[in-house]
Short mmCIF file of C-alpha atoms in Angstrom, two decimals:
data_model
loop_
_atom_site.label_atom_id
_atom_site.label_comp_id
_atom_site.label_asym_id
_atom_site.label_seq_id
_atom_site.Cartn_x
_atom_site.Cartn_y
_atom_site.Cartn_z
CA UNK L 1 -13.44 -1.10 5.84
CA UNK L 2 -11.11 1.77 6.77
CA UNK L 3 -11.56 5.00 4.85
CA UNK L 4 -8.41 6.90 5.84
CA UNK L 5 -5.31 6.30 3.67
CA UNK L 6 -3.25 4.75 6.48
CA UNK L 7 -6.05 2.39 7.44
CA UNK L 8 -6.59 1.34 3.83
CA UNK L 9 -2.84 0.84 3.36
CA UNK L 10 -2.60 -1.28 6.50
CA UNK L 11 -5.59 -3.35 5.37
CA UNK L 12 -3.85 -4.07 2.05
CA UNK L 13 -0.75 -5.48 3.77
CA UNK L 14 -0.22 -9.09 4.73
CA UNK L 15 -0.51 -9.70 8.50
CA UNK L 16 3.25 -9.74 9.16
CA UNK L 17 3.88 -6.44 7.39
CA UNK L 18 0.71 -4.92 8.86
CA UNK L 19 2.08 -5.54 12.34
CA UNK L 20 5.50 -4.08 11.45
CA UNK L 21 4.08 -0.97 9.77
CA UNK L 22 1.53 -0.58 12.56
CA UNK L 23 4.42 -0.29 15.02
CA UNK L 24 6.01 2.56 13.03
CA UNK L 25 5.49 6.22 13.96
CA UNK L 26 2.33 7.73 12.48
CA UNK L 27 4.33 10.04 10.22
CA UNK L 28 6.12 7.09 8.63
CA UNK L 29 2.81 5.28 8.17
CA UNK L 30 1.40 8.36 6.44
CA UNK L 31 4.45 8.63 4.16
CA UNK L 32 4.10 4.97 3.11
CA UNK L 33 0.34 5.33 2.63
CA UNK L 34 0.87 8.37 0.41
CA UNK L 35 3.41 6.46 -1.70
CA UNK L 36 0.94 3.58 -1.93
CA UNK L 37 -1.85 5.87 -3.13
CA UNK L 38 0.47 7.42 -5.75
CA UNK L 39 1.36 3.95 -7.05
CA UNK L 40 -2.31 3.02 -7.32
CA UNK L 41 -3.01 6.19 -9.29
CA UNK L 42 -0.14 6.08 -11.79
CA UNK L 43 0.85 2.45 -12.37
CA UNK L 44 -0.80 1.09 -15.53
CA UNK L 45 -0.15 -2.53 -14.54
CA UNK L 46 -2.06 -1.96 -11.32
CA UNK L 47 -4.94 -0.41 -13.29
CA UNK L 48 -5.32 -3.65 -15.22
CA UNK L 49 -5.12 -5.74 -12.06
CA UNK L 50 -7.58 -3.38 -10.36
CA UNK L 51 -10.17 -4.16 -13.02
CA UNK L 52 -9.87 -7.86 -12.19
CA UNK L 53 -9.42 -7.62 -8.43
CA UNK L 54 -9.18 -4.32 -6.56
CA UNK L 55 -7.92 -6.00 -3.35
CA UNK L 56 -5.16 -7.76 -5.30
CA UNK L 57 -4.09 -4.46 -6.89
CA UNK L 58 -3.99 -2.77 -3.49
CA UNK L 59 -1.97 -5.65 -2.00
CA UNK L 60 0.51 -5.60 -4.90
CA UNK L 61 0.96 -1.84 -4.61
CA UNK L 62 1.51 -2.18 -0.85
CA UNK L 63 4.13 -4.87 -1.40
CA UNK L 64 5.93 -2.70 -3.96
CA UNK L 65 5.92 0.33 -1.68
CA UNK L 66 7.38 -1.64 1.22
CA UNK L 67 10.05 -3.16 -1.02
CA UNK L 68 11.01 0.24 -2.38
CA UNK L 69 10.52 2.52 0.62
CA UNK L 70 11.88 0.42 3.50
CA UNK L 71 15.18 -0.78 2.05
#
């Protein structure tokens, strides 16, 4: 399992989005990973989901970040 934020973010994405984000410049990947980590820290809904399934919470946060940050 990756330990760096970008690697963890990429692992949380579905395969199609993982490929697309993986093709982005490293700086953009880092920006998205930082937004993803912020969402995981502050979103109360994700805290509840994280108690049930940490991978599901990470995937949901990744989906939200991509929806918000790549429009």
